[in-house]
Amino acid sequence: MSTILFVVTGARTWTLADGTAHPTGFWAEELLTPYRLLTAAGHSVAFATPGGATPVADVASLGEGDVDALAAIPGLSSPLVLADVEPAAYDAVYYPGGHGPMQDLATDAASAALITATVAGGRPLAAVCHGLAALLPARTAEGRPIVAGRRITGFSDEEERLGGLADRAPFLLETSLRELGADVDVAQPWSDHTVVDGLLITGQNPQSSASAAEALVSALS
């Protein structure tokens, strides 16, 4: 079976346009649901964060039992240092969201290099919600944005507005992806929507966690 690398934000706050440090982290459902589906299918999961920081879940994302469930996941509390990861050692890479990736992975060079190597190596790459912020700095060997001309989805500007942070965000994910030439396909806010473009798998929001993970399982079959 396959080994999937989950690249998780190490950020605990998101710096808003007015300088406010908004508490955040990764979104629990976007990590737990794919982890459960992938491991149930017989795959193994490893974790990496920028600098090897212990990731934290956004408190707003925690449901009943989530704290214990996250604590029980081997390796999550002691992740690999992202810059030390060898891309070819993993059969696929997955980025869960939460606002944390908007803070660190949106500009992380090691993450961008991992994405470039994964795509160039013909291995599946999946991301959900704000996890797609990690795609922003990634470039092809020719220097083009990795998302240019690709059909993807991600947390929509409308969802950011409904969530109450659009007016204070330093940038909006959907807009930024479009500016890089991506064909961004968004559905109604909070609806389950996953887009598969070859081996690039993207989910719009937390509600898309399961369908994105199922698409990744299929890609690994």
mmCIF file of C-alpha atoms in Angstrom:
data_model
loop_
_atom_site.group_PDB
_atom_site.id
_atom_site.type_symbol
_atom_site.label_atom_id
_atom_site.label_comp_id
_atom_site.label_asym_id
_atom_site.label_seq_id
_atom_site.Cartn_x
_atom_site.Cartn_y
_atom_site.Cartn_z
ATOM 1 C CA MET A 1 0.000 0.000 0.000
ATOM 2 C CA SER A 2 0.962 3.664 -0.234
ATOM 3 C CA THR A 3 2.399 6.232 2.140
ATOM 4 C CA ILE A 4 0.831 9.688 2.040
ATOM 5 C CA LEU A 5 2.523 12.769 3.435
ATOM 6 C CA PHE A 6 0.153 15.176 5.172
ATOM 7 C CA VAL A 7 1.696 18.656 5.102
ATOM 8 C CA VAL A 8 0.089 20.541 7.972
ATOM 9 C CA THR A 9 0.351 24.185 8.906
ATOM 10 C CA GLY A 10 2.528 25.003 11.890
ATOM 11 C CA ALA A 11 0.903 28.420 12.338
ATOM 12 C CA ARG A 12 -1.183 29.215 15.376
ATOM 13 C CA THR A 13 -2.308 32.668 14.249
ATOM 14 C CA TRP A 14 -3.144 34.371 10.962
ATOM 15 C CA THR A 15 -1.994 37.977 10.678
ATOM 16 C CA LEU A 16 -4.903 39.976 9.284
ATOM 17 C CA ALA A 17 -4.585 43.117 7.185
ATOM 18 C CA ASP A 18 -4.964 45.334 10.248
ATOM 19 C CA GLY A 19 -2.173 43.486 12.064
ATOM 20 C CA THR A 20 -4.488 41.472 14.305
ATOM 21 C CA ALA A 21 -3.226 37.989 15.145
ATOM 22 C CA HIS A 22 -6.296 35.845 14.510
ATOM 23 C CA PRO A 23 -6.068 32.503 16.403
ATOM 24 C CA THR A 24 -6.117 29.551 14.032
ATOM 25 C CA GLY A 25 -4.304 26.328 13.093
ATOM 26 C CA PHE A 26 -5.433 23.394 10.950
ATOM 27 C CA TRP A 27 -9.099 22.479 10.536
ATOM 28 C CA ALA A 28 -9.763 19.266 12.456
ATOM 29 C CA GLU A 29 -12.256 17.703 10.048
ATOM 30 C CA GLU A 30 -9.939 18.277 7.096
ATOM 31 C CA LEU A 31 -7.233 16.237 8.787
ATOM 32 C CA LEU A 32 -9.265 13.624 10.628
ATOM 33 C CA THR A 33 -11.630 12.602 7.832
ATOM 34 C CA PRO A 34 -8.948 11.979 5.167
ATOM 35 C CA TYR A 35 -6.706 10.312 7.744
ATOM 36 C CA ARG A 36 -9.464 7.880 8.676
ATOM 37 C CA LEU A 37 -10.428 7.122 5.074
ATOM 38 C CA LEU A 38 -6.865 6.643 3.884
ATOM 39 C CA THR A 39 -5.807 4.437 6.781
ATOM 40 C CA ALA A 40 -9.027 2.428 6.508
ATOM 41 C CA ALA A 41 -8.058 1.754 2.893
ATOM 42 C CA GLY A 42 -4.762 0.316 4.126
ATOM 43 C CA HIS A 43 -2.495 3.282 3.456
ATOM 44 C CA SER A 44 -0.066 4.830 5.929
ATOM 45 C CA VAL A 45 0.240 8.520 6.736
ATOM 46 C CA ALA A 46 3.211 10.640 7.782
ATOM 47 C CA PHE A 47 3.153 14.282 8.851
ATOM 48 C CA ALA A 48 5.388 17.278 8.177
ATOM 49 C CA THR A 49 5.186 20.945 9.136
ATOM 50 C CA PRO A 50 7.376 23.987 8.525
ATOM 51 C CA GLY A 51 10.253 23.696 10.949
ATOM 52 C CA GLY A 52 8.772 20.546 12.462
ATOM 53 C CA ALA A 53 6.443 22.660 14.606
ATOM 54 C CA THR A 54 3.787 20.736 16.504
ATOM 55 C CA PRO A 55 0.536 21.551 14.699
ATOM 56 C CA VAL A 56 -2.547 22.715 16.556
ATOM 57 C CA ALA A 57 -6.191 22.477 15.552
ATOM 58 C CA ASP A 58 -8.249 25.621 15.208
ATOM 59 C CA VAL A 59 -10.427 25.609 18.325
ATOM 60 C CA ALA A 60 -13.443 26.555 16.209
ATOM 61 C CA SER A 61 -13.076 23.305 14.268
ATOM 62 C CA LEU A 62 -13.104 20.924 17.208
ATOM 63 C CA GLY A 63 -16.148 18.720 17.670
ATOM 64 C CA GLU A 64 -16.935 16.173 20.322
ATOM 65 C CA GLY A 65 -14.134 13.649 20.629
ATOM 66 C CA ASP A 66 -11.829 15.429 18.175
ATOM 67 C CA VAL A 67 -9.171 16.345 20.730
ATOM 68 C CA ASP A 68 -8.764 12.722 21.786
ATOM 69 C CA ALA A 69 -8.916 11.501 18.196
ATOM 70 C CA LEU A 70 -6.163 13.884 17.123
ATOM 71 C CA ALA A 71 -4.025 12.998 20.138
ATOM 72 C CA ALA A 72 -4.254 9.320 19.180
ATOM 73 C CA ILE A 73 -2.807 9.805 15.683
ATOM 74 C CA PRO A 74 0.788 8.526 15.576
ATOM 75 C CA GLY A 75 3.290 11.146 14.481
ATOM 76 C CA LEU A 76 0.996 14.153 14.446
ATOM 77 C CA SER A 77 2.469 15.710 17.578
ATOM 78 C CA SER A 78 6.057 15.128 16.390
ATOM 79 C CA PRO A 79 6.000 15.847 12.654
ATOM 80 C CA LEU A 80 8.893 15.782 10.231
ATOM 81 C CA VAL A 81 10.686 18.995 9.336
ATOM 82 C CA LEU A 82 9.183 19.933 5.982
ATOM 83 C CA ALA A 83 12.494 21.146 4.546
ATOM 84 C CA ASP A 84 14.056 17.721 5.242
ATOM 85 C CA VAL A 85 11.389 15.731 3.396
ATOM 86 C CA GLU A 86 12.429 13.707 0.354
ATOM 87 C CA PRO A 87 9.490 14.055 -2.074
ATOM 88 C CA ALA A 88 10.109 10.743 -3.831
ATOM 89 C CA ALA A 89 9.731 8.886 -0.524
ATOM 90 C CA TYR A 90 5.962 9.449 -0.596
ATOM 91 C CA ASP A 91 3.334 8.146 -2.972
ATOM 92 C CA ALA A 92 1.090 11.204 -2.567
ATOM 93 C CA VAL A 93 0.894 14.505 -0.704
ATOM 94 C CA TYR A 94 -2.135 16.017 1.003
ATOM 95 C CA TYR A 95 -2.692 19.511 2.420
ATOM 96 C CA PRO A 96 -5.513 20.038 4.941
ATOM 97 C CA GLY A 97 -6.737 23.561 5.498
ATOM 98 C CA GLY A 98 -7.689 25.886 8.286
ATOM 99 C CA HIS A 99 -6.544 29.499 8.092
ATOM 100 C CA GLY A 100 -3.056 28.443 9.200
ATOM 101 C CA PRO A 101 -1.797 27.707 5.654
ATOM 102 C CA MET A 102 -2.627 31.301 4.700
ATOM 103 C CA GLN A 103 0.035 32.330 7.236
ATOM 104 C CA ASP A 104 2.897 29.922 6.562
ATOM 105 C CA LEU A 105 2.394 27.529 3.639
ATOM 106 C CA ALA A 106 1.310 30.327 1.290
ATOM 107 C CA THR A 107 4.931 31.486 1.177
ATOM 108 C CA ASP A 108 6.898 28.396 2.238
ATOM 109 C CA ALA A 109 9.688 27.554 -0.208
ATOM 110 C CA ALA A 110 10.142 23.970 1.007
ATOM 111 C CA SER A 111 6.444 23.276 0.571
ATOM 112 C CA ALA A 112 6.483 24.831 -2.894
ATOM 113 C CA ALA A 113 9.433 22.639 -3.895
ATOM 114 C CA LEU A 114 7.634 19.546 -2.585
ATOM 115 C CA ILE A 115 4.557 20.396 -4.661
ATOM 116 C CA THR A 116 6.658 20.966 -7.777
ATOM 117 C CA ALA A 117 8.461 17.641 -7.321
ATOM 118 C CA THR A 118 5.232 15.758 -6.606
ATOM 119 C CA VAL A 119 3.497 17.080 -9.724
ATOM 120 C CA ALA A 120 6.577 16.567 -11.905
ATOM 121 C CA GLY A 121 6.947 13.042 -10.551
ATOM 122 C CA GLY A 122 3.435 12.090 -11.580
ATOM 123 C CA ARG A 123 2.244 11.475 -8.036
ATOM 124 C CA PRO A 124 -1.162 12.529 -6.660
ATOM 125 C CA LEU A 125 -1.396 15.890 -4.933
ATOM 126 C CA ALA A 126 -4.513 16.748 -2.921
ATOM 127 C CA ALA A 127 -5.546 19.828 -0.963
ATOM 128 C CA VAL A 128 -8.730 20.967 0.749
ATOM 129 C CA CYS A 129 -10.084 24.412 1.598
ATOM 130 C CA HIS A 130 -7.335 26.858 2.682
ATOM 131 C CA GLY A 131 -4.795 24.068 2.166
ATOM 132 C CA LEU A 132 -4.704 25.295 -1.419
ATOM 133 C CA ALA A 133 -2.787 28.351 -0.189
ATOM 134 C CA ALA A 134 0.256 26.066 -0.411
ATOM 135 C CA LEU A 135 -0.160 26.012 -4.199
ATOM 136 C CA LEU A 136 0.315 29.773 -4.514
ATOM 137 C CA PRO A 137 4.148 29.842 -4.454
ATOM 138 C CA ALA A 138 4.660 26.590 -6.372
ATOM 139 C CA ARG A 139 6.126 26.869 -9.870
ATOM 140 C CA THR A 140 6.881 24.436 -12.675
ATOM 141 C CA ALA A 141 10.459 23.836 -13.825
ATOM 142 C CA GLU A 142 9.784 26.487 -16.463
ATOM 143 C CA GLY A 143 8.756 29.003 -13.818
ATOM 144 C CA ARG A 144 4.995 29.013 -14.458
ATOM 145 C CA PRO A 145 2.529 28.878 -11.571
ATOM 146 C CA ILE A 146 1.753 25.217 -10.879
ATOM 147 C CA VAL A 147 -1.984 26.057 -10.938
ATOM 148 C CA ALA A 148 -1.942 27.890 -14.271
ATOM 149 C CA GLY A 149 -4.435 26.258 -16.623
ATOM 150 C CA ARG A 150 -5.460 23.676 -14.031
ATOM 151 C CA ARG A 151 -9.079 23.150 -13.007
ATOM 152 C CA ILE A 152 -9.271 23.364 -9.232
ATOM 153 C CA THR A 153 -11.498 24.458 -6.389
ATOM 154 C CA GLY A 154 -10.817 25.888 -2.945
ATOM 155 C CA PHE A 155 -12.304 28.014 -0.195
ATOM 156 C CA SER A 156 -14.308 30.621 -2.070
ATOM 157 C CA ASP A 157 -14.259 34.376 -1.611
ATOM 158 C CA GLU A 158 -17.959 34.150 -0.793
ATOM 159 C CA GLU A 159 -17.320 31.618 1.945
ATOM 160 C CA GLU A 160 -14.618 33.886 3.358
ATOM 161 C CA ARG A 161 -17.132 36.729 3.328
ATOM 162 C CA LEU A 162 -19.779 34.628 5.037
ATOM 163 C CA GLY A 163 -17.199 33.564 7.608
ATOM 164 C CA GLY A 164 -16.636 37.215 8.456
ATOM 165 C CA LEU A 165 -12.950 37.620 7.580
ATOM 166 C CA ALA A 166 -12.948 38.645 3.920
ATOM 167 C CA ASP A 167 -12.738 42.369 4.634
ATOM 168 C CA ARG A 168 -9.775 41.853 6.978
ATOM 169 C CA ALA A 169 -7.905 39.185 5.039
ATOM 170 C CA PRO A 170 -4.501 40.166 3.639
ATOM 171 C CA PHE A 171 -5.480 38.236 0.515
ATOM 172 C CA LEU A 172 -8.346 36.048 -0.667
ATOM 173 C CA LEU A 173 -7.557 32.513 -1.754
ATOM 174 C CA GLU A 174 -9.948 32.190 -4.703
ATOM 175 C CA THR A 175 -8.915 35.558 -6.123
ATOM 176 C CA SER A 176 -5.224 34.775 -5.709
ATOM 177 C CA LEU A 177 -5.560 31.410 -7.471
ATOM 178 C CA ARG A 178 -7.437 33.030 -10.364
ATOM 179 C CA GLU A 179 -4.735 35.696 -10.678
ATOM 180 C CA LEU A 180 -2.200 32.903 -11.218
ATOM 181 C CA GLY A 181 -4.211 31.527 -14.120
ATOM 182 C CA ALA A 182 -6.100 28.733 -12.380
ATOM 183 C CA ASP A 183 -9.540 27.693 -13.608
ATOM 184 C CA VAL A 184 -11.258 27.907 -10.219
ATOM 185 C CA ASP A 185 -14.581 26.080 -10.040
ATOM 186 C CA VAL A 186 -16.522 26.922 -6.878
ATOM 187 C CA ALA A 187 -19.932 25.638 -5.866
ATOM 188 C CA GLN A 188 -22.498 27.021 -3.439
ATOM 189 C CA PRO A 189 -21.027 27.955 -0.056
ATOM 190 C CA TRP A 190 -20.596 25.045 2.340
ATOM 191 C CA SER A 191 -21.549 22.430 -0.282
ATOM 192 C CA ASP A 192 -19.525 19.264 -0.902
ATOM 193 C CA HIS A 193 -17.457 20.007 -4.000
ATOM 194 C CA THR A 194 -14.310 18.208 -5.128
ATOM 195 C CA VAL A 195 -12.539 18.714 -8.450
ATOM 196 C CA VAL A 196 -10.209 16.153 -10.000
ATOM 197 C CA ASP A 197 -7.835 17.364 -12.727
ATOM 198 C CA GLY A 198 -5.604 14.431 -13.517
ATOM 199 C CA LEU A 199 -3.640 13.716 -10.343
ATOM 200 C CA LEU A 200 -4.461 17.108 -8.822
ATOM 201 C CA ILE A 201 -7.350 16.726 -6.380
ATOM 202 C CA THR A 202 -8.904 19.716 -4.638
ATOM 203 C CA GLY A 203 -11.831 20.159 -2.247
ATOM 204 C CA GLN A 204 -13.620 23.437 -1.661
ATOM 205 C CA ASN A 205 -14.265 23.425 2.078
ATOM 206 C CA PRO A 206 -14.540 21.203 5.173
ATOM 207 C CA GLN A 207 -17.677 19.621 3.735
ATOM 208 C CA SER A 208 -15.517 18.324 0.869
ATOM 209 C CA SER A 209 -12.999 16.507 3.064
ATOM 210 C CA ALA A 210 -14.467 13.046 2.529
ATOM 211 C CA SER A 211 -15.016 13.343 -1.216
ATOM 212 C CA ALA A 212 -11.485 14.687 -1.737
ATOM 213 C CA ALA A 213 -10.046 11.850 0.336
ATOM 214 C CA GLU A 214 -12.093 9.282 -1.574
ATOM 215 C CA ALA A 215 -10.747 10.722 -4.832
ATOM 216 C CA LEU A 216 -7.217 10.381 -3.455
ATOM 217 C CA VAL A 217 -7.873 6.763 -2.481
ATOM 218 C CA SER A 218 -9.063 6.133 -6.038
ATOM 219 C CA ALA A 219 -5.970 7.814 -7.485
ATOM 220 C CA LEU A 220 -3.779 5.503 -5.401
ATOM 221 C CA SER A 221 -5.595 2.358 -6.531
#
